[in-house]
mmCIF file of C-alpha atoms in Angstrom:
data_model
loop_
_atom_site.group_PDB
_atom_site.id
_atom_site.type_symbol
_atom_site.label_atom_id
_atom_site.label_comp_id
_atom_site.label_asym_id
_atom_site.label_seq_id
_atom_site.Cartn_x
_atom_site.Cartn_y
_atom_site.Cartn_z
ATOM 1 C CA SER A 1 9.868 -15.098 15.062
ATOM 2 C CA LYS A 2 10.983 -15.927 11.554
ATOM 3 C CA LEU A 3 13.925 -14.043 10.071
ATOM 4 C CA ILE A 4 12.884 -12.067 6.995
ATOM 5 C CA LYS A 5 15.098 -12.824 3.997
ATOM 6 C CA ARG A 6 12.800 -12.026 1.077
ATOM 7 C CA VAL A 7 10.404 -9.063 0.727
ATOM 8 C CA LEU A 8 7.928 -8.323 -2.032
ATOM 9 C CA THR A 9 6.597 -4.792 -2.198
ATOM 10 C CA ILE A 10 3.429 -4.358 -4.221
ATOM 11 C CA SER A 11 3.586 -0.829 -5.557
ATOM 12 C CA PRO A 12 1.059 0.170 -8.213
ATOM 13 C CA GLU A 13 2.456 2.421 -10.942
ATOM 14 C CA PHE A 14 6.094 2.047 -9.838
ATOM 15 C CA ASN A 15 8.446 2.821 -12.723
ATOM 16 C CA GLU A 16 11.534 4.930 -13.481
ATOM 17 C CA GLU A 17 9.479 8.057 -14.175
ATOM 18 C CA PHE A 18 7.487 7.952 -10.921
ATOM 19 C CA MET A 19 10.428 6.735 -8.834
ATOM 20 C CA ILE A 20 11.452 10.325 -8.063
ATOM 21 C CA TYR A 21 8.059 11.059 -6.436
ATOM 22 C CA GLN A 22 6.584 9.966 -3.114
ATOM 23 C CA PRO A 23 5.588 7.307 -2.155
ATOM 24 C CA TRP A 24 7.503 5.472 -4.901
ATOM 25 C CA ARG A 25 10.783 7.090 -3.830
ATOM 26 C CA GLN A 26 10.259 5.688 -0.350
ATOM 27 C CA ILE A 27 9.893 2.204 -1.812
ATOM 28 C CA TYR A 28 13.068 2.628 -3.840
ATOM 29 C CA GLU A 29 15.047 3.836 -0.801
ATOM 30 C CA LEU A 30 13.632 1.075 1.378
ATOM 31 C CA GLY A 31 14.611 -1.505 -1.233
ATOM 32 C CA ILE A 32 18.171 -0.185 -1.469
ATOM 33 C CA ARG A 33 18.539 -0.265 2.333
ATOM 34 C CA MET A 34 17.093 -3.769 2.618
ATOM 35 C CA ALA A 35 19.313 -5.047 -0.183
ATOM 36 C CA SER A 36 22.358 -3.568 1.584
ATOM 37 C CA LYS A 37 21.406 -5.682 4.629
ATOM 38 C CA GLY A 38 21.268 -8.854 2.529
ATOM 39 C CA ILE A 39 17.478 -9.010 2.179
ATOM 40 C CA GLU A 40 16.194 -9.976 -1.255
ATOM 41 C CA PHE A 41 13.809 -7.189 -2.249
ATOM 42 C CA MET A 42 11.489 -7.185 -5.245
ATOM 43 C CA ILE A 43 8.897 -4.650 -6.385
ATOM 44 C CA GLY A 44 5.673 -5.949 -7.905
ATOM 45 C CA THR A 45 4.192 -3.362 -10.239
ATOM 46 C CA ASN A 46 1.962 -2.946 -13.261
ATOM 47 C CA ALA A 47 3.809 0.016 -14.799
ATOM 48 C CA THR A 48 7.001 -1.301 -16.354
ATOM 49 C CA ASP A 49 8.292 -4.273 -18.332
ATOM 50 C CA LYS A 50 11.819 -3.888 -16.936
ATOM 51 C CA LYS A 51 13.150 -6.696 -14.796
ATOM 52 C CA GLU A 52 15.346 -4.314 -12.811
ATOM 53 C CA ILE A 53 15.448 -0.588 -12.042
ATOM 54 C CA ASN A 54 18.612 0.869 -10.534
ATOM 55 C CA GLY A 55 19.586 -2.427 -8.955
ATOM 56 C CA LEU A 56 16.135 -3.376 -7.632
ATOM 57 C CA LYS A 57 14.369 -6.437 -9.017
ATOM 58 C CA ILE A 58 10.970 -5.857 -10.618
ATOM 59 C CA MET A 59 8.083 -8.317 -10.906
ATOM 60 C CA LYS A 60 5.674 -7.339 -13.673
ATOM 61 C CA LEU A 61 2.080 -7.886 -12.566
ATOM 62 C CA GLU A 62 -0.069 -8.117 -15.679
ATOM 63 C CA GLN A 63 -3.005 -6.130 -14.317
ATOM 64 C CA GLU A 64 -4.360 -2.694 -15.118
ATOM 65 C CA LYS A 65 -5.111 -2.076 -11.423
ATOM 66 C CA ILE A 66 -3.393 -3.872 -8.572
ATOM 67 C CA ARG A 67 -6.196 -4.526 -6.151
ATOM 68 C CA ILE A 68 -7.625 -8.020 -6.327
ATOM 69 C CA LEU A 69 -4.757 -10.092 -7.655
ATOM 70 C CA SER A 70 -5.204 -12.105 -10.816
ATOM 71 C CA LYS A 71 -4.368 -15.795 -10.881
ATOM 72 C CA SER A 72 -1.137 -15.116 -12.805
ATOM 73 C CA SER A 73 -0.083 -12.401 -10.325
ATOM 74 C CA LYS A 74 -0.678 -14.759 -7.389
ATOM 75 C CA GLU A 75 1.346 -17.460 -9.145
ATOM 76 C CA LYS A 76 4.275 -15.061 -9.645
ATOM 77 C CA ILE A 77 4.111 -13.988 -6.006
ATOM 78 C CA LEU A 78 4.019 -17.568 -4.730
ATOM 79 C CA GLN A 79 6.890 -18.516 -7.037
ATOM 80 C CA PHE A 80 9.013 -15.716 -5.523
ATOM 81 C CA LYS A 81 8.174 -17.052 -2.017
ATOM 82 C CA PRO A 82 8.320 -13.779 -0.071
ATOM 83 C CA ASP A 83 8.520 -13.888 3.715
ATOM 84 C CA ILE A 84 6.369 -10.759 3.805
ATOM 85 C CA ILE A 85 4.383 -8.615 1.382
ATOM 86 C CA PHE A 86 4.657 -4.868 1.893
ATOM 87 C CA TRP A 87 1.650 -3.403 0.066
ATOM 88 C CA MET A 88 1.370 0.277 -0.888
ATOM 89 C CA GLY A 89 -2.262 1.161 -0.344
ATOM 90 C CA ASN A 90 -4.787 3.630 1.012
ATOM 91 C CA PRO A 91 -7.478 3.698 3.712
ATOM 92 C CA LEU A 92 -9.828 1.688 1.469
ATOM 93 C CA SER A 93 -7.306 -1.067 0.665
ATOM 94 C CA GLY A 94 -8.870 -3.439 3.173
ATOM 95 C CA ILE A 95 -11.835 -3.878 0.835
ATOM 96 C CA TYR A 96 -9.760 -5.745 -1.741
ATOM 97 C CA ILE A 97 -6.783 -7.066 0.234
ATOM 98 C CA LYS A 98 -9.118 -9.255 2.271
ATOM 99 C CA LYS A 99 -10.156 -10.896 -1.020
ATOM 100 C CA ASN A 100 -6.561 -11.741 -1.973
ATOM 101 C CA HIS A 101 -6.139 -15.181 -0.519
ATOM 102 C CA ILE A 102 -2.377 -15.500 -0.288
ATOM 103 C CA ASP A 103 -2.008 -18.054 2.457
ATOM 104 C CA ASN A 104 0.773 -17.948 5.001
ATOM 105 C CA ILE A 105 2.394 -14.733 3.748
ATOM 106 C CA PRO A 106 1.980 -11.798 6.140
ATOM 107 C CA ILE A 107 0.790 -8.554 4.527
ATOM 108 C CA VAL A 108 1.851 -5.192 5.902
ATOM 109 C CA LEU A 109 0.008 -2.259 4.384
ATOM 110 C CA TYR A 110 1.624 1.148 3.955
ATOM 111 C CA ILE A 111 -0.890 4.015 3.940
ATOM 112 C CA SER A 112 0.437 7.482 3.139
ATOM 113 C CA THR A 113 -2.881 9.288 2.603
ATOM 114 C CA VAL A 114 -5.447 10.405 5.128
ATOM 115 C CA HIS A 115 -9.081 9.357 4.789
ATOM 116 C CA MET A 116 -10.959 12.618 4.361
ATOM 117 C CA LEU A 117 -14.061 13.550 6.308
ATOM 118 C CA TRP A 118 -16.967 15.702 5.123
ATOM 119 C CA THR A 119 -15.710 18.632 7.188
ATOM 120 C CA GLU A 120 -12.508 18.622 5.100
ATOM 121 C CA LEU A 121 -14.063 17.901 1.710
ATOM 122 C CA LYS A 122 -16.504 20.777 1.964
ATOM 123 C CA ASN A 123 -13.530 23.145 1.564
ATOM 124 C CA LEU A 124 -12.818 21.816 -1.945
ATOM 125 C CA THR A 125 -14.416 23.177 -5.078
ATOM 126 C CA ILE A 126 -16.852 21.006 -7.050
ATOM 127 C CA LYS A 127 -14.267 20.800 -9.836
ATOM 128 C CA GLU A 128 -11.593 19.531 -7.394
ATOM 129 C CA ILE A 129 -13.942 16.914 -5.987
ATOM 130 C CA LEU A 130 -15.072 15.657 -9.383
ATOM 131 C CA SER A 131 -11.599 15.640 -10.913
ATOM 132 C CA SER A 132 -9.740 13.589 -8.321
ATOM 133 C CA ASN A 133 -11.651 13.188 -5.092
ATOM 134 C CA LEU A 134 -14.968 11.600 -6.077
ATOM 135 C CA ILE A 135 -14.222 8.385 -4.157
ATOM 136 C CA ASN A 136 -13.220 10.520 -1.151
ATOM 137 C CA LEU A 137 -16.536 12.332 -1.390
ATOM 138 C CA LEU A 138 -18.517 9.089 -1.348
ATOM 139 C CA THR A 139 -16.540 7.494 1.479
ATOM 140 C CA ALA A 140 -16.696 10.601 3.668
ATOM 141 C CA PHE A 141 -20.358 9.835 4.434
ATOM 142 C CA PHE A 142 -22.015 7.145 6.505
ATOM 143 C CA PRO A 143 -22.296 4.207 5.811
ATOM 144 C CA PHE A 144 -19.479 4.322 3.252
ATOM 145 C CA LYS A 145 -16.915 5.607 5.739
ATOM 146 C CA LEU A 146 -17.334 2.271 7.530
ATOM 147 C CA LEU A 147 -15.437 0.681 4.615
ATOM 148 C CA VAL A 148 -12.193 1.779 6.304
ATOM 149 C CA LYS A 149 -12.867 -0.841 9.013
ATOM 150 C CA ASN A 150 -11.951 -3.508 6.433
ATOM 151 C CA LEU A 151 -8.340 -2.737 7.406
ATOM 152 C CA ASN A 152 -9.023 -4.867 10.510
ATOM 153 C CA HIS A 153 -9.261 -8.001 8.357
ATOM 154 C CA LYS A 154 -6.976 -10.883 9.376
ATOM 155 C CA ASN A 155 -5.209 -10.846 5.969
ATOM 156 C CA ILE A 156 -3.634 -7.509 6.961
ATOM 157 C CA ASN A 157 -1.077 -8.209 9.688
ATOM 158 C CA GLY A 158 0.018 -4.616 10.193
ATOM 159 C CA ILE A 159 -0.313 -1.061 8.922
ATOM 160 C CA ILE A 160 2.503 1.467 8.691
ATOM 161 C CA VAL A 161 1.661 5.161 8.365
ATOM 162 C CA PRO A 162 4.044 8.141 8.111
ATOM 163 C CA ASN A 163 2.410 10.355 10.744
ATOM 164 C CA ASN A 164 0.037 10.607 13.692
ATOM 165 C CA THR A 165 -2.628 12.399 11.638
ATOM 166 C CA ILE A 166 -3.220 9.329 9.474
ATOM 167 C CA SER A 167 -2.956 6.984 12.465
ATOM 168 C CA ASN A 168 -5.467 8.973 14.519
ATOM 169 C CA ARG A 169 -7.923 9.179 11.612
ATOM 170 C CA LEU A 170 -7.773 5.416 11.030
ATOM 171 C CA ILE A 171 -8.363 4.781 14.737
ATOM 172 C CA GLN A 172 -11.234 7.306 14.712
ATOM 173 C CA LEU A 173 -12.805 5.342 11.842
ATOM 174 C CA GLY A 174 -12.580 2.030 13.716
ATOM 175 C CA VAL A 175 -9.210 0.515 12.766
ATOM 176 C CA ASP A 176 -7.544 -1.448 15.577
ATOM 177 C CA LYS A 177 -4.824 0.821 16.992
ATOM 178 C CA ASN A 178 -2.670 -2.234 17.772
ATOM 179 C CA LYS A 179 -2.307 -2.889 14.029
ATOM 180 C CA ILE A 180 -0.939 0.591 13.303
ATOM 181 C CA MET A 181 2.683 1.699 13.554
ATOM 182 C CA VAL A 182 3.687 5.302 12.947
ATOM 183 C CA ALA A 183 7.028 5.552 11.166
ATOM 184 C CA PRO A 184 8.481 8.672 9.532
ATOM 185 C CA LEU A 185 8.844 8.969 5.756
ATOM 186 C CA CYS A 186 12.248 7.333 5.560
ATOM 187 C CA PHE A 187 11.778 4.753 8.297
ATOM 188 C CA ASP A 188 14.486 2.363 9.363
ATOM 189 C CA THR A 189 14.273 -1.123 7.844
ATOM 190 C CA LYS A 190 13.885 -2.662 11.330
ATOM 191 C CA TYR A 191 10.225 -1.524 11.263
#
């Protein structure tokens, strides 16, 4: 296996303000630990123009949303030449990551949110659903819940989740259990 020397983390909305919140704090801590082990670590984000935040290198991705990468974002990524891309995503990330043709760079997806089912959503008020969970409402029903299976795409080499609840839900929705690794919030860099 190839020794990893350079890691790019794609983290939408990462900036100094959000860095104190999860999951952005996890990315910051992971970057500091990797850098202390001699691994070059860069964060690709759309939320800051800074080239560095607290000692971590930043790659500005000129996109409003980081889903399907623009040509200029792909060029920046390929110029950095990461050994691996660690992508902060969600259970629906497979839909767009499979469309990002970044050849020969393994992608590991980090999912920190559980895909909700109808039995859970029915406990929310209409206002809660419409304000922030509309996509969850749509994807809780068949056939839309099948979209989670896109995480099985060959462009996603692995999936890291912080707990068994998320892992079990992904498996329940058809994601290959061999792709999933459960690692606690502040996992060791060897993962």
